[in-house]
Each structure stands twice: as structure tokens, then as C-alpha cells.
GROMACS .gro file of C-alpha atoms in nm:
model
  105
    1UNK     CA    1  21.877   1.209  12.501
    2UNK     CA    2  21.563   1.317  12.405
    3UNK     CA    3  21.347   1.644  12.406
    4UNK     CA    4  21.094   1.781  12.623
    5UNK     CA    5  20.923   2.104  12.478
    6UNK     CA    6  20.636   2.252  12.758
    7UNK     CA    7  20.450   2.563  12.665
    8UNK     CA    8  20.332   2.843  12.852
    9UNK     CA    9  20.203   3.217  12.851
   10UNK     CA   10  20.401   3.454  13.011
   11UNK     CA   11  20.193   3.833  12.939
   12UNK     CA   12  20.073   3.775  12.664
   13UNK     CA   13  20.390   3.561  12.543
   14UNK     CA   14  20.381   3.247  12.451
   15UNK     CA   15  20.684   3.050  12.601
   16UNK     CA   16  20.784   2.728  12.500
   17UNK     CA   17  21.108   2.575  12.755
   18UNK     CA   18  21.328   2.350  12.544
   19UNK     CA   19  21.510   2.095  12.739
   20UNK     CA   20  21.679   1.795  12.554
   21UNK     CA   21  21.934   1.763  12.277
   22UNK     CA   22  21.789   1.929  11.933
   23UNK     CA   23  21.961   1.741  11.639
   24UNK     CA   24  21.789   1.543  11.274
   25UNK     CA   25  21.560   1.331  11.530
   26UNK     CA   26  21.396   1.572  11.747
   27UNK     CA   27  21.361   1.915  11.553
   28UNK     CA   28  21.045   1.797  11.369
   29UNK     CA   29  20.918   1.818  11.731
   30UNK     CA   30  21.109   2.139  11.775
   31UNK     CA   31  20.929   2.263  11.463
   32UNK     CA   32  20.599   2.152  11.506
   33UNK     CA   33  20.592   2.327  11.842
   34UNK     CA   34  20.724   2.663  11.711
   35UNK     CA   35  20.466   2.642  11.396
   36UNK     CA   36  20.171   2.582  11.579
   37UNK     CA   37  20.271   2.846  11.844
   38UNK     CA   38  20.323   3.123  11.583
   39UNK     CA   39  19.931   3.191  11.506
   40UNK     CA   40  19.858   3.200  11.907
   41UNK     CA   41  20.104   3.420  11.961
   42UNK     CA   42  20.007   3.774  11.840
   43UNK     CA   43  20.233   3.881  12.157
   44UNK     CA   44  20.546   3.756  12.049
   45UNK     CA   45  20.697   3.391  12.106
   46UNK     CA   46  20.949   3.286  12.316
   47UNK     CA   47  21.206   3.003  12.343
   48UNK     CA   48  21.358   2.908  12.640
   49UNK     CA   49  21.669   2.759  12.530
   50UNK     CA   50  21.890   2.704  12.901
   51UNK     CA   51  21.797   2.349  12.881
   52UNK     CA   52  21.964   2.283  12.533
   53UNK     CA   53  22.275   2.037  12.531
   54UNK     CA   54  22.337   2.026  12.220
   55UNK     CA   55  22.213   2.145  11.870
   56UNK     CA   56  22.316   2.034  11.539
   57UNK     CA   57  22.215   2.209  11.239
   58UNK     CA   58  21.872   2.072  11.155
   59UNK     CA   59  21.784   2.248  11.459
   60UNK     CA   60  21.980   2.602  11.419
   61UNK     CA   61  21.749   2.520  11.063
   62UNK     CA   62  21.456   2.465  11.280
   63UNK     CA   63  21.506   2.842  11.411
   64UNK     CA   64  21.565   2.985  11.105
   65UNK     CA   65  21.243   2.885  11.009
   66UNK     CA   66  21.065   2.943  11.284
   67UNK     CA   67  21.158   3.292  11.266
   68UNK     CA   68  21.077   3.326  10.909
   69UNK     CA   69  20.735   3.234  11.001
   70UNK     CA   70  20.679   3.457  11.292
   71UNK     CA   71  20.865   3.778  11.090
   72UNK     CA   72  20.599   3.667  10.813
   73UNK     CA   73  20.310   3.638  11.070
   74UNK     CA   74  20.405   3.962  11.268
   75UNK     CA   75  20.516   3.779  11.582
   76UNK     CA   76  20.837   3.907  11.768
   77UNK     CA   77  21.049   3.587  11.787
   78UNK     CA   78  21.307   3.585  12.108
   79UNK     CA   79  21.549   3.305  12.185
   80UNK     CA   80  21.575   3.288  12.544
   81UNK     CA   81  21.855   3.234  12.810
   82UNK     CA   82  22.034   3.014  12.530
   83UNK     CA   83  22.257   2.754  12.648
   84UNK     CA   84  22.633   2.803  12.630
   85UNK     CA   85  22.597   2.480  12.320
   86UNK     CA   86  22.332   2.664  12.178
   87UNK     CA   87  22.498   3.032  12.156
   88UNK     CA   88  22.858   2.844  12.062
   89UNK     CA   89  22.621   2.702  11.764
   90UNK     CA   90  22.456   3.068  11.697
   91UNK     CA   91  22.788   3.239  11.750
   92UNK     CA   92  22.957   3.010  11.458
   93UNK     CA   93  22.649   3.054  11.238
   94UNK     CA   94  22.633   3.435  11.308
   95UNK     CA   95  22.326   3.351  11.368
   96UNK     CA   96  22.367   3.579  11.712
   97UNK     CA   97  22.372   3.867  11.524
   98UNK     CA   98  22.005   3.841  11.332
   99UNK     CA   99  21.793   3.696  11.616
  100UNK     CA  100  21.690   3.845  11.902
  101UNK     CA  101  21.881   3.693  12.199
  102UNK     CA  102  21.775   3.732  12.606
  103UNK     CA  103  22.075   3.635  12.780
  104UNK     CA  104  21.894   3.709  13.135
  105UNK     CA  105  21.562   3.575  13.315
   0.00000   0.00000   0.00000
């Protein structure tokens, strides 16, 4: 399967809706997205993660990073509506506990 990243404001936010399977092949894409958001995104940015199948860990990596970069750039960095794959992935990484996680829409 392969991933489809679309980006979007939402208030000042930038959004970007993840929909695919996140794993060694796609999360350079994954990354590249979430790097070049961080500078336009004074606001915060956002990652809409209900569309998520599946995650290995290159990509739990990939969000590591990308919220190194934000904390470093000053950018609120929220993982949005994660999938139940996703949060099984953040939940085993205790991940869940350091990022900021909207659960509703």
C-alpha cells in the first residue's frame, strides 16, 4: 500500500492527513512532509493519523523527529485522531505518554 500525505490549514494550523501504510519505504515521504511543514507552521502542526494502517518503526522514528524539530522550532506538534495501529504502536513505545495526542475531531 502506499501513502498519500495532503496538507492543509486549519486556523492557523497546518494539517497534514496521512493515509497509507508508514513503514522503511514511505517515511522519507512522511518526513519530508513534516520538515518542510515545521517553518510554515508558527501555529502549530498537525497530523492526521485516522488513515494509518500500519506503522513500523522508521515511521514512529519519523515522529520522533518531527517533533524534535518543531519543539526546537517552537511549533506545537499534535498527532491527530491516530489510528487504532498507530496508538497500539505509540502505546508499546510509550510514545503516548510524550506527544500530544487528539483522540477526537
Amino acid at each position: 500500500m502506499s501513502l498519500q500525505i495532503d496538507h492543509s490549514r486549519h486556523d492557523g494550523t497546518a494539517v497534514l492527513t496521512v493515509r497509507g501504510e508508514v513503514d522503511l519505504y514511505t517515511s522519507p515521504d512522511l518526513r519530508t512532509a513534516i520538515m518542510s511543514a515545521v517553518p510554515g507552521a508558527p501555529d502549530g502542526l498537525e497530523l492526521d493519523l485516522a488513515g494509518v494502517a500500519y506503522m513500523d518503526s522508521s515511521g514512529v522514528a519519523t515522529l520522533v523527529e518531527g517533533f524534535r524539530r518543531s519543539r526546537e522550532n517552537g511549533t506545537r506538534f499534535v498527532l491527530a485522531q491516530p489510528s487504532p495501529a498507530v496508538m497500539k504502536v505509540l502505546e508499546l513505545t510509550r510514545l503516548d505518554t510524550i506527544f500530544e495526542i487528539r483522540r477526537g475531531p
